[in-house]
Coordinates of C-alpha atoms and ligand atoms in Angstrom, one line a residue:
X1 CA 15.4 3.5 -10.2
X2 CA 16.4 5.8 -7.4
X3 CA 14.7 5.3 -4.1
X4 CA 12.9 8.6 -3.5
X5 CA 13.3 8.3 0.3
X6 CA 17.0 8.4 -0.3
X7 CA 16.9 10.9 -3.2
X8 CA 14.8 13.3 -1.2
X9 CA 16.3 12.7 2.2
X10 CA 16.6 16.1 3.9
X11 CA 20.1 17.4 3.5
X12 CA 19.8 20.2 6.1
X13 CA 17.8 20.4 9.3
X14 CA 15.6 23.0 7.8
X15 CA 14.2 20.4 5.4
X16 CA 13.1 18.1 8.2
X17 CA 9.4 18.8 8.3
X18 CA 6.7 18.6 10.9
X19 CA 8.7 18.6 14.1
X20 CA 9.9 22.1 14.5
X21 CA 10.2 22.0 18.3
X22 CA 12.2 18.8 18.2
X23 CA 14.4 20.2 15.4
X24 CA 15.2 23.3 17.3
X25 CA 16.0 21.4 20.5
X26 CA 18.3 19.1 18.5
X27 CA 20.1 22.0 17.0
X28 CA 20.6 23.6 20.3
X29 CA 21.9 20.3 21.7
X30 CA 24.6 20.3 19.0
X31 CA 25.5 23.9 19.3
X32 CA 26.0 23.6 23.0
X33 CA 27.5 20.2 23.0
X34 CA 30.9 21.5 24.1
X35 CA 29.3 22.7 27.3
X36 CA 27.3 19.7 28.3
X37 CA 28.9 16.8 26.5
X38 CA 25.7 14.7 26.8
X39 CA 24.4 12.2 24.3
X40 CA 20.9 12.7 23.0
X41 CA 18.1 10.3 22.3
X42 CA 15.8 11.0 19.4
X43 CA 12.7 8.9 19.9
X44 CA 9.5 8.5 18.0
X45 CA 7.6 6.3 15.6
X46 CA 9.3 4.9 12.4
X47 CA 9.7 7.2 9.4
X48 CA 9.2 10.5 11.1
X49 CA 12.7 11.8 10.3
X50 CA 14.9 10.9 13.3
X51 CA 17.8 9.4 11.3
X52 CA 17.4 12.1 8.6
X53 CA 17.6 14.8 11.3
X54 CA 20.8 13.3 12.7
X55 CA 22.5 13.3 9.3
X56 CA 21.1 16.7 8.4
X57 CA 22.4 18.2 11.6
X58 CA 25.9 16.7 11.0
X59 CA 25.9 18.3 7.6
X60 CA 24.8 21.6 9.0
X61 CA 27.5 21.5 11.6
X62 CA 30.2 20.2 9.2
X63 CA 30.6 17.0 11.2
X64 CA 31.5 13.6 9.9
X65 CA 29.0 10.8 10.8
X66 CA 29.5 7.2 11.9
X67 CA 26.3 5.2 11.9
X68 CA 26.0 2.0 13.8
X69 CA 23.1 -0.3 14.4
X70 CA 22.9 -0.9 18.1
X71 CA 21.2 -4.2 17.8
X72 CA 23.9 -5.6 15.5
X73 CA 26.4 -7.9 17.2
X74 CA 29.3 -6.2 15.4
X75 CA 28.3 -2.9 17.0
X76 CA 28.4 -4.7 20.3
X77 CA 31.9 -5.8 19.7
X78 CA 33.0 -2.3 18.7
X79 CA 31.4 -0.8 21.7
X80 CA 32.9 -3.4 24.0
X81 CA 36.3 -2.5 22.6
X82 CA 35.9 1.2 23.1
X83 CA 33.4 1.7 25.9
X84 CA 34.9 3.1 29.0
X85 CA 38.4 2.6 27.7
X86 CA 39.3 4.3 24.5
X87 CA 36.1 6.3 23.8
X88 CA 37.9 9.3 25.0
X89 CA 40.6 9.0 22.4
X90 CA 39.2 7.2 19.5
X91 CA 36.1 7.2 17.5
X92 CA 33.7 4.4 17.2
X93 CA 34.8 3.8 13.7
X94 CA 38.0 2.4 15.2
X95 CA 40.1 4.8 13.2
X96 CA 41.6 7.9 14.5
X97 CA 39.7 10.0 12.1
X98 CA 38.4 12.1 14.9
X99 CA 40.3 14.8 16.6
X100 CA 41.0 13.4 20.0
X101 CA 40.9 16.8 21.5
X102 CA 37.3 17.1 20.5
X103 CA 37.6 20.3 18.5
X104 CA 34.7 21.0 16.2
X105 CA 36.6 20.5 13.0
X106 CA 37.5 16.9 13.6
X107 CA 34.2 16.0 15.2
X108 CA 32.3 12.9 14.4
X109 CA 28.6 12.5 15.1
X110 CA 28.1 8.9 16.2
X111 CA 24.6 7.8 15.3
X112 CA 23.5 4.7 17.1
X113 CA 20.3 3.3 15.7
X114 CA 17.9 1.0 17.4
X115 CA 19.0 2.1 20.9
X116 CA 15.8 0.6 22.3
X117 CA 16.8 -2.8 21.0
X118 CA 20.2 -3.5 22.5
X119 CA 19.4 -5.9 25.3
X120 CA 20.5 -9.4 24.6
X121 CA 23.4 -8.5 22.4
X122 CA 25.6 -7.4 25.1
X123 CA 26.3 -10.4 27.2
X124 CA 29.1 -8.8 29.0
X125 CA 27.8 -5.6 30.4
X126 CA 24.5 -5.3 28.4
X127 CA 23.2 -1.8 27.8
X128 CA 25.7 -0.8 30.5
X129 CA 28.4 -0.8 27.9
X130 CA 26.5 1.7 25.8
X131 CA 25.7 3.7 28.9
X132 CA 29.4 3.8 29.7
X133 CA 30.3 4.8 26.2
X134 CA 27.6 7.5 26.1
X135 CA 29.0 8.9 29.4
X136 CA 32.6 8.9 28.4
X137 CA 32.6 9.5 24.7
X138 CA 34.6 12.4 23.4
X139 CA 32.3 12.7 20.4
X140 CA 28.7 13.7 20.2
X141 CA 26.4 10.6 20.2
X142 CA 22.8 10.5 18.9
X143 CA 20.8 7.5 19.9
X144 CA 17.7 6.7 17.9
X145 CA 14.8 4.8 19.3
X146 CA 11.2 4.0 18.6
X147 CA 10.3 3.2 22.2
X148 CA 12.0 5.5 24.7
X149 CA 10.9 3.4 27.6
X150 CA 12.4 0.2 26.2
X151 CA 15.8 1.7 26.8
X152 CA 17.4 0.9 30.1
X153 CA 17.0 3.3 33.0
X154 CA 20.7 3.9 33.1
X155 CA 20.9 4.8 29.5
X156 CA 17.9 7.2 29.8
X157 CA 19.4 8.9 32.8
X158 CA 22.7 9.4 31.0
X159 CA 21.1 11.1 28.0
X160 CA 19.0 14.0 27.0
X161 CA 15.9 13.1 25.1
X162 CA 14.0 14.7 22.3
X163 CA 10.7 13.4 21.1
X164 CA 9.8 13.3 17.4
X165 CA 6.0 13.2 17.0
X166 CA 4.1 11.7 14.1
X167 CA 4.2 14.0 11.1
X168 CA 0.7 15.3 10.6
X169 CA -1.0 14.8 7.2
X170 CA -0.9 18.6 6.9
X171 CA 2.9 18.5 7.1
X172 CA 3.2 15.4 4.9
X173 CA 1.4 16.9 1.9
X174 CA 3.9 19.7 1.2
X175 CA 6.8 17.2 1.3
X176 CA 5.0 15.1 -1.3
X177 CA 4.2 18.1 -3.4
X178 CA 7.8 19.3 -3.4
X179 CA 9.0 15.9 -4.6
X180 CA 6.5 15.7 -7.5
X181 CA 7.4 19.2 -8.5
X182 CA 11.1 18.2 -8.6
X183 CA 10.2 15.1 -10.6
X184 CA 8.1 17.2 -13.0
X185 CA 4.9 15.2 -12.3
X186 CA 1.6 16.9 -12.1
X187 CA -0.9 15.8 -9.5
X188 CA -4.5 16.0 -8.2
X189 CA -4.5 17.4 -4.7
X190 CA -6.8 14.5 -3.6
X191 CA -4.1 12.0 -4.5
X192 CA -1.6 13.7 -2.1
X193 CA -4.2 14.0 0.6
X194 CA -5.0 10.4 0.3
X195 CA -1.4 9.3 0.6
X196 CA -0.9 11.6 3.6
X197 CA -4.0 10.2 5.3
X198 CA -3.4 6.6 4.9
X199 CA 0.2 6.8 6.1
X200 CA -0.8 8.2 9.4
X201 CA 2.2 10.1 10.5
X202 CA 4.9 8.1 8.7
X203 CA 6.7 10.2 6.1
X204 CA 8.9 7.4 4.9
X205 CA 6.0 5.2 3.9
X206 CA 4.2 8.2 2.5
X207 CA 7.2 8.9 0.2
X208 CA 7.4 5.2 -0.7
X209 CA 3.7 5.2 -1.6
X210 CA 4.1 8.3 -3.6
X211 CA 6.9 6.7 -5.6
X212 CA 4.9 3.5 -6.2
X213 CA 2.0 5.5 -7.4
X214 CA 3.6 8.3 -9.4
X215 CA 7.0 7.2 -10.7
X216 CA 7.1 7.4 -14.5
X217 CA 3.7 9.1 -14.8
X218 CA 3.0 12.6 -16.1
X219 CA 0.2 13.1 -13.7
X220 CA -0.8 11.5 -10.5
X221 CA -4.5 10.9 -9.9
X222 CA -6.2 9.5 -6.9
X223 CA -7.0 6.2 -8.7
X224 CA -3.3 5.7 -9.2
X225 CA -2.8 5.8 -5.4
X226 CA -5.5 3.2 -4.8
X227 CA -4.1 1.0 -7.5
X228 CA -0.6 1.2 -6.3
X229 CA -1.6 0.3 -2.7
X230 CA -3.4 -2.7 -4.1
X231 CA -0.5 -3.8 -6.3
X232 CA 1.8 -3.7 -3.3
X233 CA -0.3 -6.5 -2.0
X234 CA -0.7 -8.3 1.3
X235 CA -1.9 -11.8 1.9
X236 CA -5.4 -12.6 3.0
X237 CA -4.5 -13.7 6.5
X238 CA -2.3 -10.7 6.9
X239 CA -5.3 -8.6 6.0
X240 CA -7.5 -10.5 8.5
X241 CA -4.9 -10.0 11.2
X242 CA -4.7 -6.3 10.4
X243 CA -8.5 -5.9 10.8
X244 CA -9.1 -8.2 13.7
X245 CA -6.0 -7.8 15.8
X246 CA -3.3 -5.3 14.8
X247 CA -4.3 -2.2 13.1
X248 CA -6.1 1.0 13.8
X249 CA -9.2 1.7 11.7
X250 CA -7.1 3.8 9.4
X251 CA -4.4 1.2 8.8
X252 CA -7.0 -1.5 8.3
X253 CA -8.4 0.5 5.4
X254 CA -4.9 0.5 3.9
X255 CA -4.8 -3.2 4.3
X256 CA -8.1 -3.5 2.6
X257 CA -6.7 -1.8 -0.5
X258 CA -3.6 -3.8 -0.3
X259 CA -5.2 -7.2 -0.2
X260 CA -6.1 -9.0 -3.4
X261 CA -9.8 -9.5 -2.4
X262 CA -12.8 -7.5 -3.4
X263 CA -15.0 -5.9 -0.7
X264 CA -17.6 -8.6 -1.0
X265 CA -15.1 -11.3 -0.4
X266 CA -13.5 -9.3 2.4
X267 CA -16.9 -9.1 4.1
X268 CA -17.4 -12.9 3.8
X269 CA -14.0 -13.6 5.3
X270 CA -14.2 -11.1 8.1
X271 CA -17.8 -12.2 8.9
X272 CA -16.6 -15.8 9.0
X273 CA -13.5 -15.2 11.2
X274 CA -14.4 -12.3 13.5
X275 CA -15.9 -14.6 16.2
X276 CA -12.6 -16.4 16.5
X277 CA -11.0 -13.3 17.9
X278 CA -13.5 -10.8 19.3
X279 CA -15.4 -11.0 22.6
X280 CA -19.2 -10.7 22.8
X281 CA -19.4 -6.9 23.0
X282 CA -16.9 -6.3 20.3
X283 CA -18.7 -8.9 18.1
X284 CA -22.0 -7.0 18.5
X285 CA -20.4 -3.8 17.3
X286 CA -18.5 -5.6 14.5
X287 CA -21.7 -7.2 13.2
X288 CA -23.3 -3.8 12.9
X289 CA -20.5 -2.6 10.6
X290 CA -20.7 -5.8 8.6
X291 CA -24.4 -5.3 8.2
X292 CA -23.7 -1.8 6.9
X293 CA -21.1 -3.2 4.5
X294 CA -23.7 -5.7 3.2
X295 CA -26.1 -2.8 2.6
X296 CA -23.5 -1.1 0.4
X297 CA -22.7 -4.3 -1.4
X298 CA -26.4 -4.7 -2.1
X299 CA -26.5 -1.2 -3.6
X300 CA -23.5 -2.1 -5.8
X301 CA -25.4 -5.1 -7.1
X302 CA -28.6 -3.2 -7.6
X303 CA -27.1 -0.2 -9.4
X304 CA -23.8 -1.6 -10.8
X305 CA -22.4 1.5 -9.2
X306 CA -19.0 0.2 -8.2
X307 CA -17.9 3.4 -6.5
X308 CA -20.1 2.3 -3.6
X309 CA -17.5 -0.4 -3.0
X310 CA -15.5 1.9 -0.9
X311 CA -18.2 2.4 1.6
X312 CA -18.4 -1.4 2.0
X313 CA -14.6 -1.4 2.5
X314 CA -14.8 1.4 5.1
X315 CA -17.3 -0.6 7.1
X316 CA -15.6 -4.0 6.9
X317 CA -12.1 -2.8 7.5
X318 CA -12.2 0.5 9.5
X319 CA -15.5 -0.3 11.2
X320 CA -14.7 -3.8 12.3
X321 CA -11.2 -2.7 13.4
X322 CA -12.8 0.1 15.4
X323 CA -15.2 -2.3 17.1
X324 CA -12.3 -3.9 18.9
X325 CA -11.0 -2.6 22.2
X326 CA -9.1 -5.6 23.4
X327 CA -5.5 -6.3 22.4
X328 CA -5.1 -9.5 20.5
X329 CA -1.8 -11.0 19.5
X330 CA -0.5 -14.4 18.7
X331 CA -1.5 -16.7 16.0
X332 CA -5.1 -17.7 15.2
X333 CA -6.2 -20.8 13.4
X334 CA -8.5 -19.1 11.0
X335 CA -9.3 -22.2 9.0
X336 CA -10.6 -22.4 5.5
X337 CA -12.6 -20.3 3.2
X338 CA -16.1 -19.2 4.1
X339 CA -19.2 -20.7 2.5
X340 CA -19.5 -19.8 -1.1
X341 CA -22.9 -19.6 -2.8
X342 CA -23.6 -20.7 -6.4
X343 CA -23.5 -17.1 -7.4
X344 CA -20.0 -16.8 -5.9
X345 CA -18.9 -19.8 -7.9
X346 CA -20.4 -18.5 -11.1
X347 CA -18.6 -15.3 -10.5
X348 CA -15.3 -17.1 -10.0
X349 CA -15.8 -19.0 -13.2
X350 CA -16.4 -15.8 -15.1
X351 CA -13.4 -14.1 -13.6
X352 CA -11.2 -17.1 -14.5
X353 CA -12.4 -16.9 -18.1
X354 CA -11.8 -13.2 -18.4
X355 CA -8.4 -13.7 -16.8
X356 CA -7.4 -16.5 -19.1
X357 CA -8.8 -15.0 -22.3
X358 CA -7.6 -11.5 -21.6
X359 CA -4.3 -12.4 -20.1
X360 CA -5.1 -10.6 -16.9
X361 CA -4.3 -11.6 -13.3
X362 CA -7.3 -12.9 -11.5
X363 CA -7.2 -9.8 -9.3
X364 CA -7.3 -7.4 -12.3
X365 CA -10.0 -9.5 -14.0
X366 CA -12.1 -9.5 -10.8
X367 CA -11.6 -5.9 -9.8
X368 CA -11.0 -3.9 -12.9
X369 CA -12.2 -5.8 -15.9
X370 CA -15.4 -7.4 -14.6
X371 CA -16.8 -4.1 -13.2
X372 CA -15.9 -2.4 -16.4
X373 CA -17.7 -5.0 -18.5
X374 CA -20.6 -5.0 -16.2
X375 CA -21.0 -1.3 -16.7
X376 CA -20.7 -1.2 -20.4
X377 CA -23.0 -4.2 -21.0
X378 CA -25.6 -3.5 -18.3
X379 CA -28.8 -5.4 -19.2
X380 CA -27.1 -6.5 -22.4
X381 CA -27.1 -3.0 -23.8
X382 CA -25.7 -2.1 -26.3
X383 CA -26.3 -5.6 -27.7
X384 CA -23.4 -5.6 -30.2
X385 CA -21.0 -4.7 -27.5
X386 CA -22.4 -7.5 -25.3
X387 CA -22.0 -10.0 -28.2
X388 CA -18.4 -8.8 -28.8
X389 CA -17.6 -9.3 -25.1
X390 CA -19.2 -12.7 -25.0
X391 CA -17.2 -13.7 -28.1
X392 CA -14.0 -12.2 -26.9
X393 CA -14.1 -13.9 -23.5
X394 CA -15.9 -17.0 -24.6
X395 CA -18.8 -16.5 -22.2
X396 CA -21.7 -18.9 -21.9
X397 CA -25.3 -18.1 -20.8
X398 CA -24.7 -18.1 -17.1
X399 CA -21.6 -15.9 -17.5
X400 CA -23.3 -13.4 -19.8
X401 CA -26.2 -13.2 -17.4
X402 CA -23.9 -12.7 -14.5
X403 CA -21.9 -9.9 -16.1
X404 CA -24.9 -8.1 -17.5
X405 CA -27.3 -8.7 -14.7
X406 CA -29.9 -10.1 -17.2
X407 CA -31.7 -13.4 -16.5
X408 CA -29.9 -16.4 -17.9
X409 CA -32.9 -18.0 -19.4
X410 CA -34.0 -15.0 -21.4
X411 CA -34.0 -15.2 -25.1
X412 CA -32.0 -12.1 -25.1
X413 CA -29.0 -13.8 -23.4
X414 CA -29.3 -17.0 -25.4
X415 CA -29.3 -15.2 -28.7
X416 CA -26.3 -13.1 -27.6
X417 CA -24.4 -16.2 -26.8
X418 CA -25.3 -17.8 -30.2
X419 CA -24.2 -14.7 -32.1
X420 CA -21.1 -14.6 -30.1
X421 CA -20.3 -18.2 -31.0
X422 CA -20.8 -17.3 -34.7
X423 CA -18.5 -14.3 -34.3
X424 CA -15.8 -16.4 -32.7
X425 CA -16.0 -18.9 -35.5
X426 CA -15.8 -16.3 -38.1
X427 CA -12.9 -14.7 -36.4
X428 CA -11.1 -18.0 -35.9
X429 CA -11.5 -18.8 -39.6
X430 CA -10.2 -15.3 -40.6
X431 CA -7.2 -15.4 -38.3
X432 CA -5.1 -18.0 -36.8
X433 CA -3.2 -16.8 -33.8
X434 CA -5.5 -13.8 -33.5
X435 CA -7.6 -12.4 -30.9
X436 CA -9.3 -15.5 -29.7
X437 CA -6.4 -17.8 -29.3
X438 CA -6.3 -17.1 -25.6
X439 CA -9.5 -19.1 -25.2
X440 CA -9.2 -21.7 -27.8
X441 CA -10.5 -24.9 -26.3
X442 CA -7.7 -27.1 -24.9
X443 CA -7.8 -29.7 -27.7
X444 CA -7.6 -27.0 -30.4
X445 CA -4.8 -25.3 -28.6
X446 CA -2.8 -28.5 -28.4
X447 CA -3.1 -28.9 -32.1
X448 CA -2.1 -25.3 -32.8
X449 CA 1.3 -25.8 -31.3
X450 CA 3.3 -22.6 -30.9
X451 CA 0.3 -20.4 -30.6
X452 CA 0.2 -20.8 -26.9
X453 CA 2.7 -18.1 -26.3
X454 CA 0.3 -15.6 -27.8
X455 CA -2.4 -16.6 -25.5
X456 CA -3.9 -13.6 -23.8
X457 CA -1.4 -11.2 -25.3
X458 CA -2.4 -8.3 -27.5
X459 CA 0.7 -8.6 -29.6
X460 CA -1.0 -10.9 -32.1
X461 CA -3.8 -8.5 -32.5
X462 CA -5.0 -7.9 -36.0
X463 CA -6.7 -5.1 -37.8
X464 CA -10.0 -6.8 -37.1
X465 CA -9.2 -6.8 -33.4
X466 CA -8.5 -3.1 -33.6
X467 CA -11.9 -2.5 -35.1
X468 CA -13.4 -4.5 -32.3
X469 CA -11.5 -2.4 -29.8
X470 CA -12.6 0.8 -31.5
X471 CA -16.1 -0.3 -31.6
X472 CA -16.3 -1.1 -27.9
X473 CA -14.6 2.2 -27.1
X474 CA -17.0 4.2 -29.2
X475 CA -19.9 2.5 -27.6
X476 CA -18.6 3.2 -24.2
X477 CA -18.3 6.9 -25.0
X478 CA -21.8 7.0 -26.5
X479 CA -23.2 5.4 -23.4
X480 CA -21.5 7.8 -21.1
X481 CA -22.4 10.8 -23.3
X482 CA -26.0 9.8 -23.3
X483 CA -26.0 9.4 -19.6
X484 CA -27.3 5.9 -20.0
X485 CA -25.7 4.9 -16.8
X486 CA -27.9 7.2 -14.9
X487 CA -24.8 8.6 -13.2
X488 CA -22.1 10.0 -15.3
X489 CA -19.5 9.3 -12.6
X490 CA -20.6 5.7 -12.5
X491 CA -17.3 4.1 -11.6
X492 CA -15.4 6.0 -14.1
X493 CA -12.4 4.9 -12.1
X494 CA -12.9 1.3 -12.7
X495 CA -13.9 2.0 -16.2
X496 CA -10.7 3.8 -16.9
X497 CA -8.3 1.3 -15.3
X498 CA -10.2 -1.6 -16.8
X499 CA -10.0 0.1 -20.1
X500 CA -6.2 0.5 -19.9
X501 CA -5.8 -3.1 -19.0
X502 CA -8.4 -4.3 -21.5
X503 CA -6.9 -2.8 -24.6
Ligands
LIG1 N1 10.3 15.0 8.9 C1 10.7 14.7 7.6 N2 10.9 15.6 6.7 C2 11.2 15.3 5.4 N3 11.3 14.0 5.0 C3 11.2 13.0 5.9 C4 10.9 13.3 7.2 N4 10.7 12.2 7.9 C5 11.0 11.2 7.0 N5 11.3 11.7 5.8 C6 11.5 10.9 4.6 O1 11.5 9.5 5.0 C7 12.8 9.0 4.9 C8 13.1 8.1 6.1 O2 13.1 8.9 7.3 P1 14.0 8.5 8.5 O3 14.9 7.3 8.2 O4 14.8 9.8 8.9 O5 13.0 8.2 9.6 P2 13.2 7.7 11.0 O6 12.3 8.5 11.9 O7 14.7 7.7 11.3 O8 12.7 6.2 10.9 P3 13.2 4.9 11.6 O9 13.0 5.0 13.1 O10 12.4 3.8 11.0 O11 14.7 4.9 11.3 C9 13.7 10.1 4.6 O12 14.7 9.8 3.8 C10 12.8 11.2 4.0 O13 12.7 10.9 2.6

């Protein structure tokens, strides 16, 4: 699969978006190079098009390129060999590909990446060697740097500089739109806005996110963007560091979507660990956001309206990150998991059952399937769907009451579980290796050797399973049509993605 950042790398300067001033200055530098013979530094944040601009300019000018990584020891060797001595008569490539007289035809554009990162590699002469090279080269040189002021004084004085600014969300969107048009993929405008926003100025990562979310699809919707960010995944402690130490509010939100923890767990972890990092004032602010997050989580519980989750996420990630004004680095001993209530434990048991019986990852079970089930069986209605669910996932009373929000001890829940048990038995008798093999009790599974491979997979599904599927689907539609959820939008997103995974 082609990497879209390569496939859609600008091939001419005109395609480098969002930095018109820098682009014009760069073009002027190239066109007047014969007159000044100075090297130029393109500096700015990662992914804003510096390297692309250098290659695009060379193409526009009809110049060859030689690209070297300045922090690479091999580059150091090459430079040592040529700096101050042969640079006038040879190219950095070591070959005599260039025209020594420096005519435009034979010109090579030397692109020296990571120019802010060369200290340490140049024991003999340090950045001085590069500075010498830059001063004496017979070929145009472009240095690329993220941090201009990390470059040595000497090097800065010997070069022109052009700053590349972060590419605004407004300039990112058309780039993404062009790519999707070329790929023949339709899209919701919201989806592109969202990618542009969360990537705060970094076009490369925006294009990467776009590919992750859209590649292979006919249409890109905003849910795909959220799901893709989540699938890319980051670890829990990476997430905590992102919120408490490293990232802006905006990037912290992205981490929140990338970590495999639901908002309520995120709140628990951040609540538990924030005091290990923040000072008193920051803590006071952070706790306010956490309190807001709790309010939204409460609303989710009360209404089963999972779309409120995002407000909890905004508060726990962006809010808590924004509450910090100190700079924190280094490593923190965060310690173990926060306290878990009985309810948390029940939930984890339910999620595990869903994951095992349905063949889902824990994350998918927790985030997509459980909310979906909770929505379609709210208060055990419709009853037959609830029975089918309990049978399918082999749920006991506490699990059914957790998912549906109905009291465990109610007759309603008990009779549902009984009917589900009957349904399972009937199904098991009717089919071996059918729908319920994923949750056959251990001893039975051992006896039915060879069936384990089918566990949790839909492949062994029978006609009866299909009927069950269709039944659940029909019910879901009825519910929605009748507006029984109270809110027709009620986490349609989760319903949809859960539905895909489910069947
Ligand atoms: N201004 C831009 N216009 C169009 N596409 C861009 C732009 N900036 C980045 N891209 C896309 O992102 C990819 C990577 O960009 P590029 O390598 O030029 O960024 P960079 O600023 O040099 O980053 P780094 O400092 O990390 O090398 C490009 O191949 C292209 O797909």
